[in-house]
Amino acid sequence: MQRTDGEGLIPVTLLHLLPHPRTVTPDAGGGHLELAPGATIAAGPGTEGVARWLRRELGAATGYAFADAGRGEGQGEGQGEGQGQGSDPERGPGAAAGVQPAAVRLSVDGGLAREAYRLRVAADGVELRGGSAAGVFWGAQTLRQLLGADAYRRAPLPGAVWRLPYGEVADAPRFGWRGLMLDVARHFMPKDGVLRYIDLLAAHKLNVLHLHLTDDQGWRVEIKRYPRLTGVGAWRGRSRWGHRASPLWNETPHGGFYARDDIREIVAYAAERHVRVVPEIDLPGHSQAAIAAYPQLGNTDVVDTAALGVWDDWGINENVLAPTEAVLRFYEGVFEELLELFPAEVSPFVHIGGDECPKAQWKASAVAQERIRELGVDGEDGLQSWFVRHFDRWLAERGRRLIGWDEILEGGLAPGAAVSSWRGYAGGIAAAEAGHDVVMCPEQQVYLDHRQAGGADEPVPIGYVRTLEDVYRFEPVPPKLSERAASHVLGAQANVWTEAMENQSRVDYQVFPRLAAFAEVVWSTLPEPAERDYGDFEARMAEHYRRLDVLGVDYRAPGGPLPWQRRPGVLGRPIEGAPPNV
């Protein structure tokens, strides 16, 4: 957008796009196309959903109706009082009478890859073609960026002139899995916040939302046959304030969960934006919330599970599921309802966690030791593999694919299972070389709960220092992988664990702007990490910060945390002067 309200003209350019497209061809003459109140959208077969989204989003920002060109409705509805400010000569010289309404034409082109698109802006209008509706949608995100930051507003500003630079963009993603893992178990994010994050993912051309729905600190999805999972398991009495080494507590009870129809709404909302939702139900570890709700799930011969509540601390919890047939049947019931809420066509993968399962209770349990003998597995580690392999088969029989953290490799996997490689690259390399698909999410590179700088003002400093530039230089495909193994790297995701993120503002601060760098890494075809032009990325971020401002994202500013973003006195990890394992 360009404004004439005393702030001067804001230039629109093809060079401010993020993530960076494969090919950008500006028009040699430097002209532009102006969108006037009568602009229309012509939706070819298969693009109707994208047209609805574009009409809704651009219509809110511009005040234009963007009528369906195929019905010949002219200006369409809503062009009365308060609409179409651009038609008033006093509100912008570019919107004076005589400007011909432009058409935005959407179509599916079978000659393009599924998520690829071609965008052309010329005097005769906008032509947007995609290999599928998803490709058209990603092109529509580019179109929105080209209109300027104010195209992200929910109501039109006075004096608006909406211009698109002439030129062409040809683009396609590098990876098919471009994701964010959002931990809603440690700190619950209400449904509206999840919908907001889906929009933020889509704006960055990310297409997977991995929802971490259960953990020791909370169970966040309604399961009708087991109502205590949310009636008891969704609530804890207090929360540790900061890292587990902190002496501070927030004594306010915390909790919440998504009702079944909330989940259906989240999945449908994401599907309209071509984002897949991957649900995670953690087992056999990270399960105290479930055990607090149904004590029979725990190792009752060594622990008084009836006395357990939902855990109020962070870290690795000793209370794990008992290795019994009854526990398997219980979780099969959970997954049966989960598969109904997350249909296969939009959520083919189901995440089962599988990580950080302490074995002390199994070592002490006569029931667990008898199970080891019955199954003939290799000790307590074999029991963990038995859990994973059971649900691997169970999900495969129902047309789904299991995915889990890289610990699930221990003990062997069925061919269709996939691995989230979080403990560095090693697990992903081993999985890919063994023929398993891999999502790269190494803690050392893309855990966005980790601190963004080493300064004392960084709020609740956790883990490694990972700056915006560090994330920009992340490479999802390790150089040691063979070509065959590299083909198993589905893509990557950034992970956001929320122990030290008590609300949406804290999540925003940790995620942004680093998610913008991550988005470019997984979408764009970039040089080797050391050769990437970080200066060019920073220059484009200057415009992107304006988009984030309009979207209300409470990001970390380049100069560091603002006063209200700090958390003075709240301990993180590592702690200065403490042993490295604290």
Coordinates of C-alpha atoms in Angstrom, one line a residue:
M1 CA 0.0 0.0 0.0
Q2 CA 1.0 3.6 -0.5
R3 CA -0.4 6.3 1.8
T4 CA -0.8 10.0 1.2
D5 CA -1.8 11.0 4.7
G6 CA 1.4 13.0 5.5
E7 CA 3.6 10.0 6.1
G8 CA 5.0 10.1 2.5
L9 CA 4.8 7.3 0.0
I10 CA 5.8 3.8 1.1
P11 CA 7.6 2.1 -1.8
V12 CA 6.4 -1.3 -2.9
T13 CA 9.0 -3.7 -4.4
L14 CA 9.4 -7.3 -5.4
L15 CA 12.6 -7.3 -3.5
H16 CA 11.1 -7.3 0.0
L17 CA 9.6 -10.7 -0.2
L18 CA 10.2 -13.3 2.6
P19 CA 10.9 -16.1 2.2
H20 CA 12.9 -15.3 -0.8
P21 CA 11.4 -16.7 -4.0
R22 CA 13.3 -18.8 -6.5
T23 CA 13.0 -16.3 -9.3
V24 CA 12.0 -12.6 -9.2
T25 CA 11.7 -10.6 -12.5
P26 CA 10.8 -7.0 -12.0
D27 CA 9.4 -5.1 -15.0
A28 CA 12.1 -3.1 -16.8
G29 CA 9.8 -0.1 -16.9
G30 CA 9.1 -0.1 -13.2
G31 CA 5.3 0.3 -13.6
H32 CA 2.6 -0.7 -11.2
L33 CA -0.9 -1.9 -11.1
E34 CA -3.4 -0.1 -8.9
L35 CA -6.2 -1.9 -7.2
A36 CA -9.4 0.2 -7.2
P37 CA -12.7 -0.4 -5.5
G38 CA -14.1 -2.4 -8.4
A39 CA -11.3 -4.9 -8.5
T40 CA -12.5 -8.5 -8.9
I41 CA -11.2 -12.0 -8.3
A42 CA -11.8 -14.7 -10.9
A43 CA -11.4 -18.2 -9.3
G44 CA -10.7 -21.1 -11.6
P45 CA -11.7 -24.6 -10.7
G46 CA -10.1 -25.8 -7.5
T47 CA -9.2 -22.3 -6.3
E48 CA -12.5 -21.3 -4.7
G49 CA -11.1 -21.7 -1.2
V50 CA -8.1 -19.5 -1.9
A51 CA -10.5 -16.9 -3.4
R52 CA -12.6 -16.9 -0.3
W53 CA -9.5 -16.4 1.9
L54 CA -8.1 -13.6 -0.4
R55 CA -11.5 -11.8 -0.5
R56 CA -11.8 -12.0 3.3
E57 CA -8.2 -10.8 4.1
L58 CA -7.7 -8.2 1.4
G59 CA -11.3 -7.1 1.7
A60 CA -10.8 -6.3 5.4
A61 CA -7.7 -4.3 4.7
T62 CA -8.9 -2.4 1.6
G63 CA -12.6 -2.1 2.1
Y64 CA -13.1 -3.5 -1.4
A65 CA -15.5 -6.4 -2.0
F66 CA -13.4 -8.2 -4.7
A67 CA -16.5 -9.5 -6.4
D68 CA -16.5 -12.8 -8.3
A69 CA -15.5 -11.9 -11.8
G70 CA -17.2 -15.0 -13.1
R71 CA -20.6 -13.8 -12.0
G72 CA -20.3 -10.3 -13.6
E73 CA -21.3 -8.6 -10.4
G74 CA -19.3 -5.5 -11.1
Q75 CA -18.3 -3.8 -7.8
G76 CA -20.2 -6.4 -5.7
E77 CA -21.8 -5.8 -2.4
G78 CA -20.6 -3.5 0.3
Q79 CA -19.5 -0.5 -1.8
G80 CA -21.9 1.9 0.0
E81 CA -21.1 4.2 2.9
G82 CA -17.7 3.5 4.5
Q83 CA -16.6 1.3 1.6
G84 CA -14.1 1.8 -1.2
Q85 CA -12.3 4.9 0.2
G86 CA -10.0 4.8 -2.8
S87 CA -12.8 6.2 -5.0
D88 CA -12.7 9.5 -3.2
P89 CA -10.3 11.9 -5.0
E90 CA -9.6 13.7 -1.7
R91 CA -8.3 10.5 -0.1
G92 CA -5.7 9.6 -2.6
P93 CA -4.7 10.9 -6.1
G94 CA -4.1 7.4 -7.4
A95 CA -7.7 6.4 -6.7
A96 CA -9.3 9.1 -8.8
A97 CA -12.1 8.4 -11.3
G98 CA -10.8 6.7 -14.5
V99 CA -8.7 4.0 -12.8
Q100 CA -9.9 0.7 -14.4
P101 CA -10.7 -2.0 -11.9
A102 CA -8.0 -4.8 -12.0
A103 CA -8.8 -8.5 -12.1
V104 CA -7.0 -11.1 -10.0
R105 CA -7.2 -14.4 -11.9
L106 CA -6.5 -17.7 -10.0
S107 CA -6.0 -21.0 -11.6
V108 CA -4.5 -24.5 -11.1
D109 CA -1.8 -25.4 -13.5
G110 CA -1.1 -29.2 -13.7
G111 CA 2.3 -28.5 -15.2
L112 CA 3.6 -27.1 -11.9
A113 CA 4.7 -29.0 -8.8
R114 CA 1.9 -29.2 -6.1
E115 CA 3.1 -26.2 -4.0
A116 CA 4.7 -24.2 -6.8
Y117 CA 3.2 -21.0 -8.1
R118 CA 3.7 -18.4 -10.8
L119 CA 2.6 -14.8 -10.1
R120 CA 2.5 -12.2 -12.9
V121 CA 1.4 -8.5 -12.4
A122 CA 0.9 -6.5 -15.6
A123 CA -1.3 -3.8 -16.9
D124 CA -4.1 -6.4 -17.7
G125 CA -4.3 -7.5 -14.0
V126 CA -2.8 -10.2 -11.8
E127 CA -2.4 -13.8 -13.0
L128 CA -1.7 -16.4 -10.2
R129 CA -1.2 -20.0 -11.1
G130 CA -0.4 -22.9 -8.8
G131 CA 0.3 -26.6 -9.1
S132 CA -2.7 -27.1 -6.7
A133 CA -4.8 -25.0 -4.5
A134 CA -1.9 -25.0 -2.0
G135 CA 0.4 -23.5 -4.6
V136 CA -2.2 -20.8 -5.4
F137 CA -2.5 -20.1 -1.7
W138 CA 1.3 -19.6 -1.3
G139 CA 1.2 -17.3 -4.3
A140 CA -1.7 -15.4 -2.6
Q141 CA 0.6 -14.9 0.4
T142 CA 3.2 -13.3 -1.9
L143 CA 0.5 -11.1 -3.4
R144 CA -0.4 -9.9 0.0
Q145 CA 3.2 -9.1 0.9
L146 CA 3.5 -7.1 -2.3
L147 CA 0.6 -4.8 -1.2
G148 CA 2.6 -3.7 1.8
A149 CA 2.3 -4.2 5.5
D150 CA -1.1 -2.5 5.7
A151 CA -2.5 -5.4 3.7
Y152 CA -2.5 -7.3 7.0
R153 CA -4.8 -4.9 8.8
R154 CA -8.4 -5.8 9.7
A155 CA -9.9 -2.5 8.6
P156 CA -9.0 0.0 5.9
L157 CA -7.0 3.1 6.7
P158 CA -7.9 6.5 5.1
G159 CA -6.0 7.7 2.1
A160 CA -5.1 4.3 0.8
V161 CA -3.7 3.6 -2.7
W162 CA -3.1 -0.1 -3.3
R163 CA -0.4 -0.7 -5.8
L164 CA 1.4 -3.9 -7.1
P165 CA 4.7 -3.6 -8.9
Y166 CA 4.8 -5.0 -12.4
G167 CA 6.8 -8.2 -12.7
E168 CA 6.8 -11.9 -12.2
V169 CA 7.6 -14.3 -9.4
A170 CA 8.2 -18.0 -10.0
D171 CA 8.5 -20.0 -6.8
A172 CA 8.3 -23.4 -5.1
P173 CA 9.4 -24.7 -1.7
R174 CA 12.5 -26.7 -1.0
F175 CA 10.9 -29.0 1.5
G176 CA 7.4 -30.5 1.9
W177 CA 7.5 -30.4 5.7
R178 CA 7.9 -26.8 7.0
G179 CA 6.8 -26.8 10.5
L180 CA 6.5 -25.4 14.0
M181 CA 6.0 -27.6 17.1
L182 CA 3.9 -25.7 19.7
D183 CA 3.9 -27.1 23.2
V184 CA 0.4 -26.4 24.6
A185 CA 0.8 -28.9 27.4
R186 CA 3.2 -27.1 29.7
H187 CA 1.4 -23.8 29.3
F188 CA -2.0 -24.0 27.7
M189 CA -2.7 -21.7 24.7
P190 CA -6.4 -21.0 24.2
K191 CA -8.0 -21.9 20.9
D192 CA -8.0 -18.4 19.5
G193 CA -4.2 -18.2 20.1
V194 CA -3.7 -21.5 18.1
L195 CA -5.8 -20.1 15.2
R196 CA -3.7 -17.0 15.3
Y197 CA -0.5 -19.1 15.1
I198 CA -1.9 -21.0 12.1
D199 CA -2.3 -17.6 10.4
L200 CA 1.2 -16.7 11.3
L201 CA 2.5 -20.0 10.0
A202 CA 0.6 -19.5 6.7
A203 CA 1.9 -15.9 6.3
H204 CA 5.5 -17.4 6.4
K205 CA 4.6 -20.3 4.0
L206 CA 5.0 -22.9 6.7
N207 CA 2.6 -25.8 6.4
V208 CA 2.8 -28.0 9.5
L209 CA 1.6 -27.3 13.0
H210 CA 2.8 -30.0 15.5
L211 CA 0.6 -29.7 18.6
H212 CA 2.2 -31.2 21.7
L213 CA -1.1 -32.0 23.5
T214 CA -0.1 -34.0 26.5
D215 CA 2.7 -34.1 29.1
D216 CA 3.3 -34.5 32.8
Q217 CA 2.0 -30.9 33.3
G218 CA -1.3 -31.2 31.5
W219 CA -3.6 -33.1 29.1
R220 CA -5.1 -30.7 26.5
V221 CA -7.6 -32.7 24.3
E222 CA -11.0 -33.9 25.3
I223 CA -11.5 -37.7 25.1
K224 CA -15.1 -38.6 25.6
R225 CA -14.6 -42.1 26.9
Y226 CA -12.1 -40.9 29.5
P227 CA -13.5 -37.7 30.8
R228 CA -11.0 -37.5 33.8
L229 CA -8.1 -36.9 31.3
T230 CA -9.4 -33.3 31.1
G231 CA -11.5 -33.2 34.2
V232 CA -8.4 -33.9 36.3
G233 CA -5.5 -34.0 34.0
A234 CA -5.9 -30.6 32.4
W235 CA -5.3 -28.7 35.6
R236 CA -2.4 -28.1 38.0
G237 CA -2.4 -26.3 41.3
R238 CA 0.7 -24.1 40.6
S239 CA 3.7 -23.7 38.2
R240 CA 7.4 -23.3 38.6
W241 CA 8.4 -19.8 37.7
G242 CA 11.4 -20.1 35.5
H243 CA 13.7 -23.1 35.1
R244 CA 13.4 -26.1 37.4
A245 CA 16.4 -24.7 39.4
S246 CA 14.4 -21.5 40.2
P247 CA 13.1 -21.2 43.8
L248 CA 10.1 -19.2 42.5
W249 CA 6.5 -20.4 42.0
N250 CA 3.4 -19.0 40.4
E251 CA 0.7 -20.1 42.8
T252 CA -2.1 -19.4 40.4
P253 CA -3.7 -22.7 39.2
H254 CA -3.2 -23.3 35.5
G255 CA -4.9 -25.3 32.9
G256 CA -7.3 -25.7 30.0
F257 CA -8.1 -28.0 27.2
Y258 CA -9.6 -28.2 23.7
A259 CA -13.1 -29.6 23.4
R260 CA -13.6 -32.0 20.5
D261 CA -15.3 -29.4 18.4
D262 CA -12.4 -27.0 19.2
I263 CA -10.0 -29.5 17.7
R264 CA -12.3 -29.9 14.6
E265 CA -12.3 -26.2 14.2
I266 CA -8.5 -25.9 14.5
V267 CA -8.0 -28.7 12.0
A268 CA -10.5 -27.2 9.5
Y269 CA -9.1 -23.7 9.9
A270 CA -5.6 -25.0 9.3
A271 CA -6.7 -27.0 6.2
E272 CA -8.3 -23.9 4.6
R273 CA -4.8 -22.4 4.9
H274 CA -3.0 -25.5 3.7
V275 CA -1.5 -26.2 7.1
R276 CA -1.5 -29.8 8.4
V277 CA -1.9 -30.4 12.1
V278 CA 0.1 -33.2 13.7
P279 CA -1.2 -34.2 17.1
E280 CA 1.1 -35.6 19.8
I281 CA 0.1 -37.9 22.6
D282 CA 3.2 -38.7 24.6
L283 CA 3.9 -42.2 25.8
P284 CA 5.3 -44.1 27.7
G285 CA 7.0 -41.3 29.5
H286 CA 5.8 -37.7 30.1
S287 CA 2.6 -39.2 31.3
Q288 CA 1.9 -38.0 34.9
A289 CA -1.1 -35.9 33.9
A290 CA -2.8 -39.1 32.5
I291 CA -1.7 -41.1 35.6
A292 CA -3.1 -38.5 37.9
A293 CA -6.5 -38.8 36.1
Y294 CA -6.4 -42.6 35.9
P295 CA -4.0 -44.0 38.6
Q296 CA -4.2 -47.6 37.1
L297 CA -2.1 -46.4 34.2
G298 CA 0.9 -46.1 36.4
N299 CA 3.2 -48.6 38.1
T300 CA 1.0 -49.2 41.0
D301 CA 3.1 -52.0 42.6
V302 CA 6.0 -49.5 43.2
V303 CA 4.2 -46.1 43.4
D304 CA 1.1 -44.9 45.2
T305 CA -0.3 -43.5 41.9
A306 CA -3.6 -42.5 43.6
A307 CA -1.6 -39.8 45.5
L308 CA -0.2 -38.3 42.3
G309 CA -1.5 -35.0 40.9
V310 CA -0.7 -33.2 37.7
W311 CA 3.0 -32.3 37.9
D312 CA 3.7 -28.6 38.7
D313 CA 7.4 -28.7 37.9
W314 CA 9.6 -29.0 34.8
G315 CA 12.1 -31.7 33.8
I316 CA 12.0 -35.4 33.3
N317 CA 9.4 -37.1 35.4
E318 CA 9.9 -40.6 36.9
N319 CA 6.2 -41.5 36.7
V320 CA 5.7 -43.5 33.5
L321 CA 3.1 -45.8 32.1
A322 CA 2.9 -49.4 33.2
P323 CA 3.8 -51.9 30.5
T324 CA 0.5 -53.8 30.6
E325 CA -2.2 -54.8 28.0
A326 CA -4.7 -52.7 29.9
V327 CA -2.6 -49.6 29.3
L328 CA -2.3 -50.4 25.6
R329 CA -6.1 -50.8 25.4
F330 CA -6.6 -47.5 27.2
Y331 CA -4.4 -45.6 24.8
E332 CA -5.9 -47.4 21.8
G333 CA -9.2 -45.8 22.9
V334 CA -7.5 -42.4 23.1
F335 CA -6.1 -42.8 19.6
E336 CA -9.4 -44.0 18.2
E337 CA -11.0 -40.7 19.1
L338 CA -7.9 -38.8 18.1
L339 CA -8.0 -40.2 14.6
E340 CA -11.6 -39.2 14.3
L341 CA -10.7 -35.6 15.3
F342 CA -7.7 -35.5 12.9
P343 CA -8.8 -37.0 9.6
A344 CA -6.2 -38.8 7.5
E345 CA -6.5 -36.5 4.5
V346 CA -5.3 -33.5 6.6
S347 CA -3.3 -35.2 9.4
P348 CA -1.7 -38.4 8.0
F349 CA 1.0 -38.4 10.8
V350 CA 0.4 -39.0 14.5
H351 CA 3.2 -38.2 16.9
I352 CA 3.6 -40.5 19.9
G353 CA 6.5 -38.8 21.7
G354 CA 8.6 -41.8 22.8
D355 CA 11.3 -39.7 24.4
E356 CA 12.9 -39.3 27.8
C357 CA 11.3 -42.3 29.5
P358 CA 13.1 -43.1 32.8
K359 CA 13.3 -46.8 33.6
A360 CA 13.7 -46.8 37.5
Q361 CA 10.0 -47.7 38.1
W362 CA 10.1 -50.6 35.6
K363 CA 13.4 -51.9 37.2
A364 CA 11.6 -51.9 40.6
S365 CA 8.3 -53.3 39.3
A366 CA 7.6 -57.0 39.5
V367 CA 4.8 -56.5 36.9
A368 CA 7.3 -54.9 34.5
Q369 CA 9.9 -57.5 35.1
E370 CA 7.4 -60.3 34.4
R371 CA 6.4 -58.5 31.2
I372 CA 10.0 -58.4 30.1
R373 CA 10.3 -62.1 30.5
E374 CA 6.9 -62.8 28.7
L375 CA 7.9 -60.6 25.8
G376 CA 11.5 -61.7 25.6
V377 CA 12.6 -58.2 25.1
D378 CA 16.0 -56.7 26.0
G379 CA 15.3 -55.3 29.5
E380 CA 13.6 -52.0 30.3
D381 CA 14.8 -50.4 27.0
G382 CA 13.0 -53.3 25.2
L383 CA 9.8 -52.3 27.0
Q384 CA 10.0 -48.8 25.6
S385 CA 10.5 -50.2 22.1
W386 CA 7.5 -52.6 22.7
F387 CA 5.3 -49.6 23.4
V388 CA 6.5 -47.8 20.2
R389 CA 6.3 -50.8 17.9
H390 CA 2.7 -51.7 19.1
F391 CA 1.4 -48.2 18.2
D392 CA 3.5 -48.2 15.0
R393 CA 1.6 -51.3 13.9
W394 CA -1.8 -50.1 15.3
L395 CA -1.6 -46.8 13.4
A396 CA -0.3 -48.3 10.2
E397 CA -3.3 -50.7 10.2
R398 CA -5.6 -47.6 10.2
G399 CA -3.8 -45.9 7.4
R400 CA -1.7 -43.5 9.5
R401 CA 2.0 -43.0 9.9
L402 CA 3.7 -42.9 13.3
I403 CA 6.2 -40.2 14.0
G404 CA 8.2 -39.8 17.2
W405 CA 11.3 -38.3 18.8
D406 CA 14.5 -40.0 17.8
E407 CA 14.6 -42.3 20.9
I408 CA 12.0 -44.4 19.0
L409 CA 14.8 -45.7 16.8
E410 CA 16.1 -47.8 19.7
G411 CA 14.6 -51.2 19.2
G412 CA 13.7 -50.9 15.5
L413 CA 10.8 -49.4 13.6
A414 CA 8.4 -50.4 10.9
P415 CA 9.3 -49.1 7.5
G416 CA 6.5 -46.5 7.4
A417 CA 7.4 -44.8 10.7
A418 CA 9.2 -41.4 10.7
V419 CA 11.5 -39.7 13.1
S420 CA 11.8 -36.2 14.6
S421 CA 15.5 -35.7 15.1
W422 CA 15.9 -33.5 18.1
R423 CA 19.1 -34.6 19.8
G424 CA 21.3 -33.1 17.1
Y425 CA 21.6 -34.6 13.7
A426 CA 22.7 -38.1 14.7
G427 CA 19.3 -39.6 15.1
G428 CA 18.1 -38.1 11.8
I429 CA 21.2 -39.4 10.0
A430 CA 20.7 -42.9 11.4
A431 CA 17.0 -42.9 10.6
A432 CA 17.5 -41.7 7.0
E433 CA 20.3 -44.2 6.3
A434 CA 18.0 -46.9 7.6
G435 CA 15.3 -45.8 5.1
H436 CA 13.0 -43.9 7.5
D437 CA 11.7 -40.4 6.7
V438 CA 13.0 -37.7 9.0
V439 CA 12.0 -34.3 10.2
M440 CA 15.1 -32.3 11.3
C441 CA 14.6 -30.3 14.5
P442 CA 17.9 -30.4 16.3
E443 CA 17.9 -28.7 19.7
Q444 CA 21.2 -27.0 19.0
Q445 CA 19.8 -25.1 16.0
V446 CA 16.0 -24.7 16.1
Y447 CA 14.7 -24.9 19.6
L448 CA 13.2 -21.5 19.8
D449 CA 12.8 -21.6 23.6
H450 CA 16.5 -21.2 23.7
R451 CA 17.9 -17.7 24.4
Q452 CA 18.4 -15.3 21.5
A453 CA 21.4 -13.5 23.0
G454 CA 23.8 -13.8 25.9
G455 CA 22.9 -10.5 27.6
A456 CA 21.6 -10.4 31.2
D457 CA 18.3 -8.8 30.0
E458 CA 17.3 -11.9 28.0
P459 CA 14.1 -13.2 29.7
V460 CA 14.4 -16.6 31.4
P461 CA 17.5 -17.5 29.5
I462 CA 17.3 -21.2 28.5
G463 CA 19.8 -23.4 26.7
Y464 CA 22.1 -22.4 23.9
V465 CA 22.4 -18.9 22.5
R466 CA 20.8 -19.0 19.0
T467 CA 20.6 -15.7 17.3
L468 CA 18.5 -14.7 14.3
E469 CA 21.6 -15.2 12.1
D470 CA 22.3 -18.6 13.7
V471 CA 18.8 -19.8 12.7
Y472 CA 19.3 -18.3 9.2
R473 CA 22.4 -20.5 8.8
F474 CA 20.7 -23.7 9.9
E475 CA 20.9 -26.5 7.3
P476 CA 18.3 -29.3 7.5
V477 CA 20.3 -31.8 5.4
P478 CA 23.5 -32.9 7.0
P479 CA 26.4 -33.0 4.6
K480 CA 27.4 -36.5 5.6
L481 CA 24.1 -38.0 4.3
S482 CA 24.2 -40.1 1.2
E483 CA 22.0 -39.0 -1.7
R484 CA 19.6 -41.8 -1.1
A485 CA 19.3 -41.0 2.6
A486 CA 19.0 -37.3 1.9
S487 CA 15.8 -38.0 0.0
H488 CA 14.3 -39.2 3.3
V489 CA 14.6 -35.7 4.8
L490 CA 11.0 -34.5 4.6
G491 CA 12.0 -31.1 5.9
A492 CA 12.4 -29.4 9.3
Q493 CA 10.5 -27.8 12.1
A494 CA 11.3 -25.3 14.8
N495 CA 10.3 -26.5 18.3
V496 CA 8.9 -24.2 21.0
W497 CA 8.7 -25.7 24.5
T498 CA 6.7 -23.5 26.8
E499 CA 7.9 -24.2 30.4
A500 CA 9.2 -20.6 30.6
M501 CA 6.5 -19.1 28.3
E502 CA 3.4 -18.4 30.5
N503 CA 1.4 -16.5 27.8
Q504 CA 1.1 -15.6 24.2
S505 CA 3.4 -12.6 24.5
R506 CA 6.2 -14.8 25.8
V507 CA 5.7 -17.3 23.0
D508 CA 5.7 -14.4 20.4
Y509 CA 9.0 -13.1 21.9
Q510 CA 10.8 -16.5 21.6
V511 CA 9.4 -17.4 18.2
F512 CA 9.8 -14.1 16.3
P513 CA 11.7 -12.9 14.4
R514 CA 13.6 -16.3 14.3
L515 CA 10.7 -18.1 12.7
A516 CA 11.0 -15.8 9.7
A517 CA 14.7 -16.9 9.3
F518 CA 13.6 -20.5 9.7
A519 CA 10.8 -20.1 7.1
E520 CA 13.3 -18.9 4.5
V521 CA 15.7 -21.9 5.3
V522 CA 12.9 -24.5 4.7
W523 CA 11.2 -22.7 1.8
S524 CA 14.0 -21.1 -0.3
T525 CA 16.9 -22.7 -2.2
L526 CA 19.8 -21.2 -0.4
P527 CA 23.6 -21.5 -0.7
E528 CA 25.6 -23.4 1.9
P529 CA 25.2 -21.9 5.4
A530 CA 28.5 -19.9 5.4
E531 CA 27.7 -18.4 2.0
R532 CA 24.2 -17.2 2.8
D533 CA 23.7 -13.5 2.4
Y534 CA 22.5 -12.6 5.9
G535 CA 22.8 -8.8 5.0
D536 CA 20.2 -9.2 2.3
F537 CA 17.9 -11.1 4.7
E538 CA 18.3 -8.4 7.3
A539 CA 17.4 -5.7 4.7
R540 CA 14.2 -7.6 3.9
M541 CA 13.5 -8.0 7.6
A542 CA 13.2 -4.3 7.9
E543 CA 9.9 -4.5 5.9
H544 CA 8.9 -7.7 7.6
Y545 CA 9.1 -6.1 11.0
R546 CA 6.4 -3.7 9.8
R547 CA 4.2 -6.7 8.9
L548 CA 4.8 -8.3 12.3
D549 CA 3.9 -4.9 13.9
V550 CA 0.6 -4.8 12.0
L551 CA -0.1 -8.4 13.0
G552 CA 0.4 -7.5 16.7
V553 CA 3.3 -9.9 17.1
D554 CA 5.3 -9.2 20.3
Y555 CA 8.7 -10.1 18.7
R556 CA 12.2 -9.5 20.0
A557 CA 13.4 -6.2 18.6
P558 CA 16.8 -6.2 16.9
G559 CA 18.2 -4.1 19.8
G560 CA 17.1 -6.6 22.5
P561 CA 14.2 -7.1 24.8
L562 CA 12.0 -4.1 25.6
P563 CA 11.5 -3.3 29.3
W564 CA 8.2 -5.2 29.6
Q565 CA 9.6 -8.2 27.9
R566 CA 12.3 -8.9 30.5
R567 CA 11.9 -11.2 33.5
P568 CA 14.5 -10.0 36.0
G569 CA 15.4 -12.4 38.7
V570 CA 13.7 -15.4 37.1
L571 CA 16.4 -18.1 36.7
G572 CA 17.0 -19.9 33.4
R573 CA 19.6 -22.5 32.4
P574 CA 22.5 -22.7 32.5
I575 CA 22.9 -20.6 35.7
E576 CA 26.0 -18.5 35.9
G577 CA 28.5 -20.2 38.2
A578 CA 26.5 -23.4 38.5
P579 CA 27.7 -26.8 37.4
P580 CA 27.0 -27.5 33.6
N581 CA 24.4 -30.2 34.4
V582 CA 22.2 -28.0 36.5

